[in-house]
PDB file of C-alpha atoms in Angstrom:
ATOM      1  CA  MET W1154       0.032  -0.142   0.028  1.00 47.00           C
ATOM      2  CA  THR W1155       2.864   2.446   0.829  1.00 53.00           C
ATOM      3  CA  ASN W1156       4.652   1.594  -2.420  1.00 54.00           C
ATOM      4  CA  PHE W1157       1.400   2.245  -4.371  1.00 50.00           C
ATOM      5  CA  LEU W1158       0.896   5.622  -2.568  1.00 45.00           C
ATOM      6  CA  VAL W1159       4.308   6.726  -3.240  1.00 49.00           C
ATOM      7  CA  ASN W1160       4.228   5.941  -6.815  1.00 53.00           C
ATOM      8  CA  PHE W1161       0.765   7.730  -7.081  1.00 53.00           C
ATOM      9  CA  LEU W1162       2.200  10.700  -5.709  1.00 51.00           C
ATOM     10  CA  ARG W1163       5.130  10.687  -7.833  1.00 56.00           C
ATOM     11  CA  VAL W1164       3.209  10.478 -10.821  1.00 60.00           C
ATOM     12  CA  ARG W1165       0.714  13.259  -9.893  1.00 69.00           C
ATOM     13  CA  ARG W1166       3.714  15.444  -9.015  1.00 71.00           C
ATOM     14  CA  LEU W1167       5.521  14.651 -12.312  1.00 68.00           C
ATOM     15  CA  GLU W1168       2.193  15.529 -14.190  1.00 74.00           C
ATOM     16  CA  SER W1169       1.849  18.912 -12.290  1.00 80.00           C
ATOM     17  CA  VAL W1170       5.404  19.806 -12.610  1.00 86.00           C
ATOM     18  CA  SER W1171       5.534  19.229 -16.303  1.00 88.00           C
ATOM     19  CA  TRP W1172       3.292  22.422 -17.045  1.00 93.00           C
ATOM     20  CA  LEU W1173       5.580  24.780 -15.120  1.00 93.00           C
ATOM     21  CA  PRO W1174       8.480  25.114 -17.737  1.00 94.00           C
ATOM     22  CA  VAL W1175       6.349  25.149 -20.809  1.00 96.00           C
ATOM     23  CA  VAL W1176       3.603  27.704 -19.496  1.00 96.00           C
ATOM     24  CA  SER W1177       6.040  29.983 -17.468  1.00 96.00           C
ATOM     25  CA  GLY W1178       8.417  29.841 -20.543  1.00 96.00           C
ATOM     26  CA  TRP W1179       5.809  31.149 -22.960  1.00 97.00           C
ATOM     27  CA  VAL W1180       4.730  33.959 -20.451  1.00 96.00           C
ATOM     28  CA  LEU W1181       8.098  35.057 -19.711  1.00 94.00           C
ATOM     29  CA  GLY W1182       8.869  35.095 -23.563  1.00 93.00           C
ATOM     30  CA  VAL W1183       5.757  37.426 -24.047  1.00 93.00           C
ATOM     31  CA  ILE W1184       6.547  39.782 -21.324  1.00 92.00           C
ATOM     32  CA  ALA W1185      10.221  39.884 -22.042  1.00 90.00           C
ATOM     33  CA  THR W1186       9.443  40.785 -25.588  1.00 89.00           C
ATOM     34  CA  ARG W1187       6.880  43.288 -24.659  1.00 87.00           C
ATOM     35  CA  GLU W1188       8.979  45.068 -21.935  1.00 84.00           C
ATOM     36  CA  ARG W1189      12.301  44.723 -24.086  1.00 78.00           C
ATOM     37  CA  VAL W1190      13.989  42.851 -21.359  1.00 73.00           C
ATOM     38  CA  LEU W1191      17.690  42.217 -22.213  1.00 63.00           C
ATOM     39  CA  GLY W1192      16.980  43.549 -25.648  1.00 64.00           C
ATOM     40  CA  ILE W1193      14.973  40.659 -26.609  1.00 69.00           C
ATOM     41  CA  GLY W1194      13.048  41.557 -30.071  1.00 65.00           C
ATOM     42  CA  ASP W1195      12.498  40.595 -33.425  1.00 65.00           C
ATOM     43  CA  ASP W1196      15.933  39.536 -34.006  1.00 71.00           C
ATOM     44  CA  GLY W1197      18.536  37.480 -31.859  1.00 80.00           C
ATOM     45  CA  ILE W1198      18.994  33.841 -30.920  1.00 87.00           C
ATOM     46  CA  PHE W1199      15.443  33.537 -29.358  1.00 87.00           C
ATOM     47  CA  ALA W1200      13.714  34.710 -32.691  1.00 84.00           C
ATOM     48  CA  GLU W1201      15.748  32.019 -34.470  1.00 89.00           C
ATOM     49  CA  LEU W1202      14.647  29.350 -32.160  1.00 91.00           C
ATOM     50  CA  SER W1203      11.180  30.412 -32.317  1.00 92.00           C
ATOM     51  CA  LYS W1204      11.215  29.531 -36.129  1.00 91.00           C
ATOM     52  CA  ALA W1205      11.159  25.790 -34.991  1.00 93.00           C
ATOM     53  CA  VAL W1206       8.072  26.125 -32.942  1.00 96.00           C
ATOM     54  CA  SER W1207       6.026  28.924 -34.227  1.00 96.00           C
ATOM     55  CA  VAL W1208       3.422  29.243 -36.825  1.00 96.00           C
ATOM     56  CA  PRO W1209       4.265  32.443 -39.064  1.00 94.00           C
ATOM     57  CA  GLY W1210       1.729  35.283 -39.571  1.00 91.00           C
ATOM     58  CA  PRO W1211      -0.163  34.788 -42.940  1.00 91.00           C
ATOM     59  CA  LEU W1212       2.027  37.310 -44.674  1.00 88.00           C
ATOM     60  CA  ASP W1213       4.961  35.194 -44.141  1.00 91.00           C
ATOM     61  CA  ILE W1214       3.564  32.009 -45.577  1.00 94.00           C
ATOM     62  CA  GLY W1215       3.867  31.156 -49.264  1.00 90.00           C
ATOM     63  CA  ALA W1216       1.571  28.415 -50.103  1.00 94.00           C
ATOM     64  CA  TRP W1217      -1.561  26.815 -48.670  1.00 93.00           C
ATOM     65  CA  TRP W1218       0.338  23.541 -47.904  1.00 96.00           C
ATOM     66  CA  GLU W1219       2.691  25.358 -45.789  1.00 97.00           C
ATOM     67  CA  VAL W1220      -0.210  26.299 -43.315  1.00 97.00           C
ATOM     68  CA  ILE W1221      -1.175  22.685 -42.762  1.00 96.00           C
ATOM     69  CA  ALA W1222       2.878  21.827 -42.306  1.00 97.00           C
ATOM     70  CA  TYR W1223       3.096  24.547 -39.773  1.00 97.00           C
ATOM     71  CA  PHE W1224       0.038  23.949 -37.739  1.00 98.00           C
ATOM     72  CA  THR W1225       0.884  20.198 -37.462  1.00 97.00           C
ATOM     73  CA  LEU W1226       4.628  20.107 -37.210  1.00 97.00           C
ATOM     74  CA  THR W1227       5.130  22.812 -34.559  1.00 97.00           C
ATOM     75  CA  THR W1228       3.082  20.455 -32.067  1.00 97.00           C
ATOM     76  CA  LEU W1229       5.533  17.735 -32.953  1.00 97.00           C
ATOM     77  CA  ALA W1230       8.564  19.928 -32.646  1.00 97.00           C
ATOM     78  CA  VAL W1231       7.471  21.265 -29.190  1.00 97.00           C
ATOM     79  CA  PHE W1232       7.000  17.579 -27.948  1.00 97.00           C
ATOM     80  CA  ALA W1233      10.513  16.648 -29.400  1.00 96.00           C
ATOM     81  CA  LEU W1234      12.345  19.628 -28.202  1.00 95.00           C
ATOM     82  CA  SER W1235      10.891  19.546 -24.738  1.00 94.00           C
ATOM     83  CA  HIS W1236      12.956  16.368 -24.164  1.00 89.00           C
ATOM     84  CA  LEU W1237      16.073  18.272 -24.279  1.00 89.00           C
ATOM     85  CA  PHE W1238      18.125  18.570 -21.006  1.00 87.00           C
ATOM     86  CA  PHE W1239      15.424  16.839 -19.140  1.00 84.00           C
ATOM     87  CA  GLY W1240      12.544  19.202 -19.623  1.00 87.00           C
ATOM     88  CA  ILE W1241      14.689  22.473 -19.820  1.00 92.00           C
ATOM     89  CA  GLY W1242      14.297  22.451 -23.650  1.00 93.00           C
ATOM     90  CA  GLY W1243      10.513  22.941 -23.206  1.00 93.00           C
ATOM     91  CA  GLY W1244      10.821  26.180 -21.222  1.00 94.00           C
ATOM     92  CA  VAL W1245      13.509  27.572 -23.589  1.00 95.00           C
ATOM     93  CA  PHE W1246      11.560  26.822 -26.746  1.00 96.00           C
ATOM     94  CA  MET W1247       8.326  27.936 -25.303  1.00 97.00           C
ATOM     95  CA  PHE W1248      10.214  31.072 -24.181  1.00 96.00           C
ATOM     96  CA  ALA W1249      11.194  31.637 -27.807  1.00 95.00           C
ATOM     97  CA  ARG W1250       7.673  30.869 -28.996  1.00 96.00           C
ATOM     98  CA  GLY W1251       6.386  33.593 -26.563  1.00 95.00           C
ATOM     99  CA  VAL W1252       8.758  35.955 -28.377  1.00 93.00           C
ATOM    100  CA  HIS W1253       7.307  35.338 -31.709  1.00 94.00           C
ATOM    101  CA  ASP W1254       3.731  35.275 -30.401  1.00 96.00           C
ATOM    102  CA  ASN W1255       3.931  38.614 -28.822  1.00 94.00           C
ATOM    103  CA  PHE W1256       4.288  40.221 -32.231  1.00 92.00           C
ATOM    104  CA  LEU W1257       1.011  38.500 -33.290  1.00 95.00           C
ATOM    105  CA  ILE W1258      -0.594  39.742 -30.087  1.00 95.00           C
ATOM    106  CA  VAL W1259       0.427  43.176 -30.763  1.00 93.00           C
ATOM    107  CA  TYR W1260      -0.756  43.084 -34.350  1.00 93.00           C
ATOM    108  CA  LEU W1261      -4.228  42.165 -32.868  1.00 94.00           C
ATOM    109  CA  GLU W1262      -4.228  44.979 -30.450  1.00 92.00           C
ATOM    110  CA  THR W1263      -3.325  47.509 -32.983  1.00 92.00           C
ATOM    111  CA  THR W1264      -5.627  46.152 -35.836  1.00 90.00           C
ATOM    112  CA  ILE W1265      -8.767  45.597 -33.794  1.00 85.00           C
ATOM    113  CA  GLY W1266      -8.335  48.852 -31.952  1.00 80.00           C
ATOM    114  CA  ALA W1267      -8.509  50.689 -35.374  1.00 80.00           C
ATOM    115  CA  TRP W1268     -11.271  48.825 -36.855  1.00 80.00           C
ATOM    116  CA  SER W1269     -14.521  50.500 -37.667  1.00 74.00           C
ATOM    117  CA  ILE W1270     -17.659  48.471 -38.682  1.00 68.00           C
ATOM    118  CA  SER W1271     -18.077  50.285 -42.015  1.00 69.00           C
ATOM    119  CA  ARG W1272     -14.429  50.406 -43.266  1.00 78.00           C
ATOM    120  CA  THR W1273     -12.903  47.190 -42.267  1.00 78.00           C
ATOM    121  CA  PRO W1274     -11.601  45.163 -45.349  1.00 87.00           C
ATOM    122  CA  MET W1275     -12.307  41.617 -45.511  1.00 88.00           C
ATOM    123  CA  SER W1276      -8.713  40.589 -45.963  1.00 88.00           C
ATOM    124  CA  GLU W1277      -7.883  42.323 -42.522  1.00 91.00           C
ATOM    125  CA  VAL W1278     -10.650  40.445 -40.880  1.00 91.00           C
ATOM    126  CA  LEU W1279      -9.307  37.129 -42.309  1.00 94.00           C
ATOM    127  CA  THR W1280      -5.853  37.954 -41.329  1.00 95.00           C
ATOM    128  CA  VAL W1281      -7.052  38.391 -37.841  1.00 95.00           C
ATOM    129  CA  LEU W1282      -9.030  35.157 -37.957  1.00 96.00           C
ATOM    130  CA  PHE W1283      -5.851  33.485 -38.884  1.00 97.00           C
ATOM    131  CA  ILE W1284      -3.825  34.714 -36.040  1.00 97.00           C
ATOM    132  CA  LEU W1285      -6.696  33.961 -33.742  1.00 97.00           C
ATOM    133  CA  LEU W1286      -6.339  30.287 -35.005  1.00 98.00           C
ATOM    134  CA  ILE W1287      -2.716  30.385 -34.058  1.00 98.00           C
ATOM    135  CA  LEU W1288      -3.123  31.896 -30.621  1.00 97.00           C
ATOM    136  CA  GLY W1289      -6.435  30.126 -29.714  1.00 97.00           C
ATOM    137  CA  ALA W1290      -5.867  26.635 -31.215  1.00 98.00           C
ATOM    138  CA  ASN W1291      -2.229  26.040 -32.310  1.00 98.00           C
ATOM    139  CA  LEU W1292      -0.685  27.583 -29.108  1.00 98.00           C
ATOM    140  CA  PRO W1293      -2.690  25.656 -26.534  1.00 98.00           C
ATOM    141  CA  LEU W1294      -1.904  22.559 -28.523  1.00 98.00           C
ATOM    142  CA  CYS W1295       1.724  23.384 -28.647  1.00 98.00           C
ATOM    143  CA  ILE W1296       1.702  23.913 -24.761  1.00 97.00           C
ATOM    144  CA  TRP W1297      -0.028  20.543 -24.123  1.00 97.00           C
ATOM    145  CA  SER W1298       2.578  18.693 -26.197  1.00 97.00           C
ATOM    146  CA  GLY W1299       5.458  20.595 -24.623  1.00 96.00           C
ATOM    147  CA  LYS W1300       3.988  19.412 -21.242  1.00 95.00           C
ATOM    148  CA  LEU W1301       4.009  15.852 -22.590  1.00 95.00           C
ATOM    149  CA  GLY W1302       7.305  16.220 -23.732  1.00 94.00           C
ATOM    150  CA  VAL W1303       8.567  17.516 -20.383  1.00 93.00           C
ATOM    151  CA  GLN W1304       6.626  14.798 -18.616  1.00 91.00           C
ATOM    152  CA  ARG W1305       8.116  12.178 -20.744  1.00 91.00           C
ATOM    153  CA  SER W1306      11.726  13.512 -20.296  1.00 90.00           C
ATOM    154  CA  LEU W1307      11.138  13.510 -16.492  1.00 87.00           C
ATOM    155  CA  TYR W1308      10.030  10.063 -16.570  1.00 85.00           C
ATOM    156  CA  THR W1309      13.244   9.111 -18.406  1.00 85.00           C
ATOM    157  CA  LEU W1310      15.240  10.747 -15.725  1.00 84.00           C
ATOM    158  CA  HIS W1311      13.324   8.825 -12.899  1.00 78.00           C
ATOM    159  CA  ARG W1312      14.161   5.646 -14.831  1.00 81.00           C
ATOM    160  CA  LEU W1313      17.853   6.502 -15.204  1.00 83.00           C
ATOM    161  CA  ARG W1314      17.992   7.174 -11.580  1.00 82.00           C
ATOM    162  CA  LYS W1315      16.313   3.894 -10.996  1.00 81.00           C
ATOM    163  CA  GLU W1316      13.411   5.101  -9.160  1.00 77.00           C
ATOM    164  CA  PRO W1317      10.076   3.056  -9.259  1.00 73.00           C
ATOM    165  CA  ILE W1318       7.619   4.513 -11.622  1.00 73.00           C
ATOM    166  CA  LYS W1319       4.848   2.894 -13.666  1.00 74.00           C
ATOM    167  CA  PRO W1320       5.796   2.279 -17.425  1.00 72.00           C
ATOM    168  CA  GLU W1321       2.428   3.659 -18.542  1.00 73.00           C
ATOM    169  CA  VAL W1322       3.625   7.294 -17.477  1.00 71.00           C
ATOM    170  CA  GLY W1323       6.162   7.103 -20.124  1.00 72.00           C
ATOM    171  CA  SER W1324       3.907   5.806 -22.812  1.00 80.00           C
ATOM    172  CA  LYS W1325       0.733   7.712 -22.075  1.00 86.00           C
ATOM    173  CA  PRO W1326       2.317  11.159 -23.624  1.00 88.00           C
ATOM    174  CA  PHE W1327       2.612   9.396 -27.077  1.00 90.00           C
ATOM    175  CA  SER W1328      -1.141   8.322 -27.028  1.00 90.00           C
ATOM    176  CA  TYR W1329      -2.048  11.954 -26.063  1.00 95.00           C
ATOM    177  CA  MET W1330       0.193  13.153 -28.986  1.00 96.00           C
ATOM    178  CA  LEU W1331      -1.798  11.299 -31.544  1.00 95.00           C
ATOM    179  CA  MET W1332      -4.934  13.176 -30.473  1.00 97.00           C
ATOM    180  CA  ILE W1333      -2.886  16.537 -30.550  1.00 97.00           C
ATOM    181  CA  VAL W1334      -1.715  15.857 -34.080  1.00 97.00           C
ATOM    182  CA  ALA W1335      -5.164  14.828 -35.303  1.00 97.00           C
ATOM    183  CA  ALA W1336      -6.646  18.163 -33.700  1.00 98.00           C
ATOM    184  CA  SER W1337      -3.635  20.031 -35.348  1.00 98.00           C
ATOM    185  CA  LEU W1338      -4.738  18.840 -38.733  1.00 97.00           C
ATOM    186  CA  VAL W1339      -8.156  19.876 -38.343  1.00 97.00           C
ATOM    187  CA  VAL W1340      -6.925  23.326 -37.196  1.00 98.00           C
ATOM    188  CA  GLY W1341      -4.531  23.355 -39.965  1.00 97.00           C
ATOM    189  CA  LEU W1342      -7.374  22.564 -42.673  1.00 97.00           C
ATOM    190  CA  ILE W1343      -9.594  25.357 -41.178  1.00 97.00           C
ATOM    191  CA  ALA W1344      -6.583  28.063 -41.291  1.00 97.00           C
ATOM    192  CA  THR W1345      -5.780  26.713 -44.905  1.00 97.00           C
ATOM    193  CA  VAL W1346      -9.548  27.883 -45.926  1.00 96.00           C
ATOM    194  CA  VAL W1347      -8.929  31.002 -44.322  1.00 96.00           C
ATOM    195  CA  PHE W1348      -5.515  31.579 -45.939  1.00 96.00           C
ATOM    196  CA  SER W1349      -6.750  30.738 -49.323  1.00 94.00           C
ATOM    197  CA  HIS W1350      -9.219  33.564 -49.085  1.00 91.00           C
ATOM    198  CA  LEU W1351      -6.774  36.326 -48.228  1.00 87.00           C
TER     199      LEU W1351
END
C-alpha cells in the first residue's frame, strides 16, 4: 500500500510539474519581448529558435500546404524539443515561442483597436481570424505537447535514477500526442481555408 501511494504521488507530482516550464516559458517570452528585457526583440537567438516552434503570420507563408505543415509540425517539434536537458528544452523553446507570439498579439491589439464597422476590409478580418487560430488553437496544442514532452523526459530521468515509476507514465504522452496531431490537422485545414481567401 505504501509503495502504491508513493508511486501515485510521484506520478501526480510529475504531471503537475510538467506544466511549469512550458507555461511559464511562454509567458516570460511574451513579457520579455513586450518590455524589451535584455534587448529581446525580433532578431537574435530567441527569434531564430522560435522558427522551430511557431506558426508565422499569414503574410510570411507562401503556399497553402505550408499552413497545414506549420500547424501540425509545430506541435511535434515542441514535443520533441521539450525532451532536451530533461525538460529544460520545453521552457527554452516555449520562451522563444512567446517572443514570436508577442508580435502577433501586438498586431491584434493595434488592428482590432483601429477597426470601424463600415470600413474594415475583409482581408484584414481574415488575417485576424488566421492569427486567432494560431493563438487560440495552435498555441494551446503546443503547450499541451510541450507539457507531455517534459513529462516524458522527467519519466526518463526517474528511470535513469532507478526510481520506481509505472511504465504507462512514459507511454501515455505518445497516445495523447496522436490526439494533438489529429486536432492540429483539423485546425490546419480550417486555417488553410482562411488563408486561401486572403
